[in-house]
Coordinates of C-alpha atoms (C1' of nucleotides) in Angstrom, one line a residue:
Chain E
X1 CA -25.8 46.0 59.6
X2 CA -24.1 45.6 56.2
X3 CA -20.6 44.4 56.5
X4 CA -18.1 47.2 55.9
X5 CA -14.4 46.8 55.9
X6 CA -12.6 49.9 57.0
X7 CA -9.3 51.1 55.5
X8 CA -6.9 53.4 57.2
X9 CA -8.6 56.5 55.7
X10 CA -11.9 55.4 57.2
X11 CA -10.3 54.8 60.6
X12 CA -8.8 58.3 60.5
X13 CA -12.1 59.8 59.6
X14 CA -13.8 57.9 62.5
X15 CA -11.1 58.9 64.9
X16 CA -11.4 62.6 63.9
X17 CA -15.2 62.6 64.1
X18 CA -15.1 60.9 67.5
X19 CA -12.8 63.6 68.7
X20 CA -14.7 66.5 67.1
X21 CA -18.1 65.6 65.7
X22 CA -18.6 69.1 64.3
X23 CA -15.5 69.2 62.1
X24 CA -16.4 70.7 58.8
X25 CA -15.9 68.5 55.9
X26 CA -13.2 70.8 54.6
X27 CA -11.3 70.5 57.9
X28 CA -11.8 66.8 58.1
X29 CA -10.6 66.2 54.5
X30 CA -7.4 68.2 55.3
X31 CA -6.8 66.2 58.4
X32 CA -7.1 62.8 56.7
X33 CA -5.4 63.8 53.5
X34 CA -8.2 63.8 51.0
X35 CA -10.0 66.4 49.0
X36 CA -13.5 67.4 50.3
X37 CA -15.6 65.4 47.9
X38 CA -14.3 61.9 48.4
X39 CA -14.0 62.6 52.1
X40 CA -17.7 63.5 52.3
X41 CA -18.6 60.4 50.3
X42 CA -16.8 58.2 52.8
X43 CA -18.5 59.9 55.7
X44 CA -21.9 59.4 54.2
X45 CA -21.2 55.7 53.6
X46 CA -20.1 55.3 57.2
X47 CA -23.3 56.9 58.3
X48 CA -25.5 54.9 56.0
X49 CA -23.8 51.6 56.9
X50 CA -24.5 52.3 60.6
X51 CA -20.8 52.4 61.6
X52 CA -21.5 56.0 62.6
X53 CA -24.6 55.9 64.7
X54 CA -25.0 59.6 65.3
X55 CA -23.4 62.8 66.5
X56 CA -24.0 64.1 70.0
X57 CA -23.1 67.1 72.2
X58 CA -21.3 66.1 75.3
X59 CA -22.4 68.0 78.4
X60 CA -20.6 68.8 81.6
X61 CA -22.5 66.8 84.2
X62 CA -21.7 69.1 87.0
X63 CA -22.6 72.1 84.9
X64 CA -26.1 70.9 84.3
X65 CA -26.6 70.0 87.9
X66 CA -26.0 66.3 87.7
X67 CA -23.0 65.9 89.8
X68 CA -23.5 62.4 91.3
X69 CA -22.9 59.2 89.4
X70 CA -23.9 55.9 91.0
X71 CA -23.3 52.4 89.8
X72 CA -26.2 50.2 90.9
X73 CA -26.0 46.4 90.9
X74 CA -29.4 44.8 90.9
X75 CA -30.4 41.2 91.3
X76 CA -33.8 40.0 90.1
X77 CA -35.5 37.0 91.6
X78 CA -35.8 34.7 88.8
X79 CA -35.4 35.2 85.1
X80 CA -38.9 34.5 83.9
X81 CA -39.6 36.5 80.8
X82 CA -42.4 38.5 82.3
X83 CA -40.6 39.9 85.3
X84 CA -37.5 40.4 83.2
X85 CA -39.1 42.4 80.5
X86 CA -41.2 44.4 83.0
X87 CA -37.9 45.3 84.6
X88 CA -36.3 46.3 81.3
X89 CA -39.2 48.4 80.3
X90 CA -39.3 50.2 83.6
X91 CA -35.5 51.0 83.4
X92 CA -35.8 52.3 79.9
X93 CA -38.2 54.9 81.0
X94 CA -36.2 56.3 83.9
X95 CA -34.3 59.4 82.9
X96 CA -31.9 59.0 85.8
X97 CA -30.6 55.7 84.3
X98 CA -27.9 56.4 81.8
X99 CA -27.1 52.9 81.0
X100 CA -28.1 49.4 81.9
X101 CA -26.4 46.1 81.1
X102 CA -27.3 42.5 81.8
X103 CA -24.2 41.0 83.4
X104 CA -22.7 37.7 84.0
X105 CA -21.4 37.1 87.5
X106 CA -22.0 39.2 90.6
X107 CA -25.1 41.1 90.0
X108 CA -27.8 40.6 87.3
X109 CA -28.0 44.1 86.1
X110 CA -25.6 47.0 86.3
X111 CA -27.1 50.5 86.1
X112 CA -25.3 53.8 85.8
X113 CA -27.5 56.4 87.5
X114 CA -26.9 60.1 87.2
X115 CA -28.6 62.5 89.7
X116 CA -27.9 65.9 91.2
X117 CA -26.8 64.9 94.7
X118 CA -27.1 62.3 97.5
X119 CA -30.5 63.4 98.7
X120 CA -31.8 63.1 95.1
X121 CA -30.3 59.6 94.9
X122 CA -32.0 58.6 98.1
X123 CA -35.3 59.8 96.7
X124 CA -34.7 57.9 93.5
X125 CA -33.7 54.7 95.3
X126 CA -36.6 54.7 97.7
X127 CA -39.2 56.2 95.4
X128 CA -38.3 54.4 92.2
X129 CA -35.7 51.7 92.2
X130 CA -36.9 49.8 95.2
X131 CA -40.4 49.7 93.8
X132 CA -39.3 48.0 90.5
X133 CA -40.8 44.6 90.0
X134 CA -39.0 41.4 90.9
X135 CA -35.9 42.9 92.6
X136 CA -34.2 40.8 95.4
X137 CA -31.1 42.9 96.0
X138 CA -29.7 46.4 95.3
X139 CA -26.2 47.5 95.8
X140 CA -25.2 51.1 95.3
X141 CA -21.7 52.1 94.5
X142 CA -21.0 55.8 94.5
X143 CA -18.5 57.3 92.1
X144 CA -16.0 59.2 94.3
X145 CA -14.0 60.5 91.3
X146 CA -13.8 60.0 87.6
X147 CA -10.3 58.6 86.7
X148 CA -11.1 58.3 83.0
X149 CA -14.0 58.8 80.8
X150 CA -13.5 58.4 77.1
X151 CA -16.1 59.7 74.7
X152 CA -14.8 57.5 71.8
X153 CA -13.3 54.2 71.0
X154 CA -9.7 53.7 70.2
X155 CA -9.3 52.2 66.8
X156 CA -5.6 52.4 66.4
X157 CA -4.8 49.3 68.5
X158 CA -7.3 47.1 66.6
X159 CA -6.2 44.3 64.4
X160 CA -6.1 45.5 60.8
X161 CA -5.1 49.0 61.7
X162 CA -1.8 49.9 60.1
X163 CA 0.1 52.7 61.6
Chain O
X16 CA -16.4 76.6 85.4
X17 CA -18.3 79.9 85.4
X18 CA -21.8 79.6 86.9
X19 CA -24.4 79.6 84.2
X20 CA -28.1 79.5 84.8
X21 CA -30.0 77.8 82.1
X22 CA -33.4 78.8 80.9
X23 CA -35.8 76.7 79.0
X24 CA -34.4 77.8 75.7
X25 CA -31.0 76.7 76.8
X26 CA -32.3 73.4 77.9
X27 CA -34.0 72.8 74.6
X28 CA -30.9 73.7 72.8
X29 CA -28.9 71.2 74.9
X30 CA -31.5 68.5 74.4
X31 CA -31.5 69.0 70.7
X32 CA -27.7 69.0 70.4
X33 CA -27.4 65.9 72.6
X34 CA -29.8 64.1 70.2
X35 CA -28.2 65.4 67.1
X36 CA -24.8 67.2 67.5
X37 CA -24.6 68.1 63.8
X38 CA -27.9 70.0 63.6
X39 CA -27.3 73.1 61.5
X40 CA -27.9 76.3 63.4
X41 CA -30.8 77.0 61.1
X42 CA -32.5 73.7 62.0
X43 CA -31.7 74.1 65.6
X44 CA -33.1 77.6 65.7
X45 CA -36.3 76.4 64.2
X46 CA -36.6 73.6 66.6
X47 CA -36.2 75.8 69.7
X48 CA -38.2 78.7 68.3
X49 CA -35.6 81.3 67.8
X50 CA -34.1 83.0 64.8
X51 CA -30.6 81.8 63.8
X52 CA -28.5 84.6 65.2
X53 CA -29.6 84.6 68.9
X54 CA -29.6 80.8 68.7
X55 CA -26.0 80.7 67.6
X56 CA -25.1 83.1 70.3
X57 CA -26.6 80.9 72.9
X58 CA -24.8 77.9 71.6
X59 CA -21.5 79.7 71.6
X60 CA -22.1 80.8 75.2
X61 CA -22.9 77.2 76.2
X62 CA -19.7 76.1 74.6
X63 CA -17.5 78.8 76.1
X64 CA -18.9 78.3 79.6
X65 CA -18.0 74.6 79.4
X66 CA -21.6 73.3 79.6
X67 CA -21.1 71.8 76.2
X68 CA -17.8 70.0 76.5
X69 CA -17.6 68.9 72.8
X70 CA -19.3 67.1 70.0
X71 CA -18.6 63.5 69.1
X72 CA -19.5 60.9 66.6
X73 CA -21.0 57.8 68.2
X74 CA -19.8 54.5 66.6
X75 CA -21.4 51.1 66.5
X76 CA -19.2 49.0 68.7
X77 CA -19.9 45.8 66.9
X78 CA -19.4 47.5 63.5
X79 CA -15.8 48.5 64.3
X80 CA -15.0 45.1 65.7
X81 CA -15.4 45.9 69.5
X82 CA -18.3 43.6 70.4
X83 CA -17.4 42.7 74.0
X84 CA -18.0 45.0 76.9
X85 CA -16.6 44.0 80.3
X86 CA -17.0 45.7 83.7
X87 CA -14.0 45.1 85.8
X88 CA -13.9 45.7 89.5
X89 CA -10.4 46.1 90.8
X90 CA -9.1 46.3 94.4
X91 CA -5.8 47.9 95.1
X92 CA -3.8 47.0 98.1
X93 CA -3.6 50.2 100.0
X94 CA -4.3 53.7 99.0
X95 CA -0.9 55.2 99.3
X96 CA -0.5 58.0 96.8
X97 CA 2.3 56.4 94.8
X98 CA 0.6 53.1 94.0
X99 CA -2.6 54.9 93.5
X100 CA -1.4 57.4 91.0
X101 CA 0.7 54.7 89.2
X102 CA -2.5 52.8 88.8
X103 CA -4.4 55.8 87.5
X104 CA -1.7 56.7 85.0
X105 CA -1.5 53.1 83.7
X106 CA -5.3 53.0 83.2
X107 CA -5.4 56.3 81.4
X108 CA -3.0 54.9 78.8
X109 CA -5.0 51.7 78.0
X110 CA -7.1 52.1 74.9
X111 CA -9.3 49.2 75.9
X112 CA -10.4 51.1 79.0
X113 CA -13.3 53.3 78.1
X114 CA -14.0 54.6 81.6
X115 CA -12.7 54.2 85.1
X116 CA -14.2 55.4 88.4
X117 CA -13.1 55.4 91.9
X118 CA -15.9 53.8 93.9
X119 CA -17.2 53.6 97.4
X120 CA -18.2 50.1 98.5
X121 CA -17.6 46.8 96.9
X122 CA -14.5 47.3 94.7
X123 CA -12.1 50.2 94.6
X124 CA -12.1 50.9 90.9
X125 CA -14.7 50.1 88.3
X126 CA -13.4 49.9 84.7
X127 CA -15.5 49.6 81.6
X128 CA -13.4 47.7 79.1
X129 CA -14.2 47.3 75.4
X130 CA -12.5 44.6 73.3
X131 CA -13.2 42.5 70.2
X132 CA -14.1 39.2 71.8
X133 CA -13.4 36.8 74.7
X134 CA -9.9 35.7 73.6
X135 CA -8.9 39.4 73.2
X136 CA -10.2 40.0 76.7
X137 CA -8.2 37.1 78.1
X138 CA -5.1 38.5 76.5
X139 CA -5.8 41.9 77.9
X140 CA -6.5 40.5 81.4
X141 CA -3.4 38.3 81.5
X142 CA -1.1 40.6 79.6
X143 CA -2.1 44.0 80.9
X144 CA -4.6 44.2 83.8
X145 CA -3.0 41.6 86.0
X146 CA 0.4 43.2 85.6
X147 CA -0.8 46.6 86.9
X148 CA 0.8 47.8 90.1
X149 CA -0.7 47.2 93.5
X150 CA -3.7 45.1 92.5
X151 CA -5.1 42.6 95.0
X152 CA -8.3 41.5 93.3
X153 CA -9.9 41.6 89.9
X154 CA -13.5 40.7 89.2
X155 CA -14.7 40.5 85.5
X156 CA -18.4 41.0 84.7
X157 CA -19.3 40.4 81.1
X158 CA -22.0 42.4 79.5
X159 CA -24.4 39.8 78.1
X160 CA -26.7 42.4 76.6
X161 CA -27.2 46.1 76.6
X162 CA -30.6 46.9 78.1
X163 CA -30.1 50.7 77.7
X164 CA -27.4 53.0 76.7
X165 CA -28.1 56.7 76.5
X166 CA -25.8 59.1 74.8
X167 CA -27.1 62.1 76.6
X168 CA -28.5 63.3 79.9
X169 CA -32.1 64.0 80.4
X170 CA -32.7 67.6 81.4
X171 CA -36.5 67.6 81.5
X172 CA -36.8 66.0 84.9
X173 CA -34.4 68.4 86.6
X174 CA -35.5 70.9 89.2
X175 CA -35.9 74.2 87.4
X176 CA -37.1 72.7 84.2
X177 CA -40.5 74.0 83.3
X178 CA -42.5 72.0 80.9
Chain I
dT14 C1' -44.5 106.7 82.4
dC15 C1' -39.7 106.6 81.3
dA16 C1' -35.0 105.0 81.3
dT17 C1' -31.8 101.2 81.0
dC18 C1' -30.1 96.7 79.8
dA19 C1' -30.2 92.4 77.7
dT20 C1' -31.9 89.8 74.0
dT21 C1' -33.8 89.4 69.5
dG22 C1' -34.4 89.4 64.2
dG23 C1' -32.9 90.7 59.6
dC24 C1' -29.4 91.6 56.4
dA25 C1' -24.9 91.3 53.9
dT26 C1' -20.7 88.8 53.6
dT27 C1' -17.9 84.9 53.9
dA28 C1' -17.4 80.1 54.2
dT29 C1' -19.2 75.4 53.6
dA30 C1' -21.8 71.4 51.6
dT31 C1' -23.0 68.8 47.8
dG32 C1' -23.8 67.0 43.0
dC33 C1' -21.6 66.2 38.6
dC34 C1' -18.1 64.8 35.4
dA35 C1' -13.6 63.8 33.7
dA36 C1' -9.1 61.9 35.1
dC37 C1' -6.5 58.6 37.7
dA38 C1' -5.1 54.1 40.0
dC39 C1' -5.4 49.4 40.7
dA40 C1' -6.5 44.7 39.6
dT41 C1' -7.5 41.1 36.2
dA42 C1' -6.9 38.8 31.9
dA43 C1' -5.0 38.4 27.3
Chain G
dT16 C1' 3.6 44.1 28.6
dT17 C1' -0.8 45.8 27.1
dA18 C1' -5.8 46.3 27.2
dT19 C1' -10.0 46.6 29.9
dG20 C1' -13.1 47.2 33.7
dT21 C1' -14.1 48.9 38.3
dG22 C1' -13.8 51.9 41.9
dT23 C1' -12.0 56.2 43.8
dT24 C1' -10.4 60.7 43.4
dG25 C1' -10.2 66.0 42.5
dG26 C1' -12.1 70.2 40.8
dC27 C1' -15.8 73.1 39.6
dA28 C1' -20.5 75.3 40.0
dT29 C1' -24.5 75.9 42.7
dA30 C1' -27.2 75.8 46.8
dT31 C1' -27.1 76.2 51.7
dA32 C1' -25.3 77.7 56.1
dA33 C1' -22.5 80.5 59.4
dT34 C1' -21.4 84.8 61.3
dG35 C1' -20.9 89.8 62.3
dC36 C1' -23.3 94.1 62.6
dC37 C1' -27.1 97.1 63.8
dA38 C1' -31.7 98.6 64.7
dA39 C1' -35.8 97.1 67.1
dT40 C1' -38.2 94.8 70.8
dG41 C1' -39.2 93.3 75.5
dA42 C1' -38.5 93.1 80.4
dT43 C1' -37.0 95.4 84.8
dG44 C1' -37.0 98.9 88.1
dA45 C1' -37.5 103.8 89.4

DNA sequence: TCATCATTGGCATTATATGCCAACACATAA
DNA sequence: TTATGTGTTGGCATATAATGCCAATGATGA
């Protein structure tokens, strides 16, 4: 990614588009205090530089029938490349897996899994997760409630942000 | 939320808008095989019903200087309402905390924390997290690499989805 | 077959995006 | 202080898109 340094105008644009990704350029320009044309130019630069990776609709999980979130810690036996990449490839193809990180510490991988309900999770666990290659331990942690879920990143508290 | 039943057209609209939240209505209508006006009407209904919660720009974390993701398991002493809600309120105000779930099992709360780097996390841990009320244990798991991060939910595999 | 209801497609109007060019602001050097 | 160069801005004209309205179409049930 090309190095880009963001000024306050850029940060305000990013904050606004994280909050509402469908703001019209006219609205956005008013919000950040520019006229439409330079505002649009900055947005295009942020897009081309890769700072803005895309725009996405956020759905209500319950509303589309995906009410249960489970965090799954998974240990794999040994980290030989073959088993490891087989596991990664498998995970990438599972629609129920929303995110997967390789972690230091406790478990090897942390998966966020989204399914309709508990029976669906049991099916997914038995029918899919437990059959993945190289796994030695699986620990399921059910989300009882969502205390906080941000769709965006806070830029205001970063070093370099003035005001 | 009003009960809404989604047909295949709705699901295709949702899939398209999750992938690209700034699709023009004309493009969207072509993609799902409708003319612009009924397509727009369906989108508005999905928005009003709450199925679509919003639209957001996705930023590159590294690009905005937030390269380190940490999953933090936190145990609180006892779940009396006062300590509990004090903790929740505190967490909600922390810009570094991207998400926080109340979990069954291992830890009480799971936080996803995003910071620039390891020194910044140390400052955040010492200066903020460890000072939160009622905490008895904190376990930090650093994301070494991101195996998968989806911005949207897969609807194709849900019961009721045809084709 | 016919009636009813919901959904669709096309059109006209209003609003928005986007490319172009001249003017402005800031930094550097004389 | 003045001159010069570089980058950014604002406004205008044109192309594109959004949106409301109405007649037409298709599905459902009697």
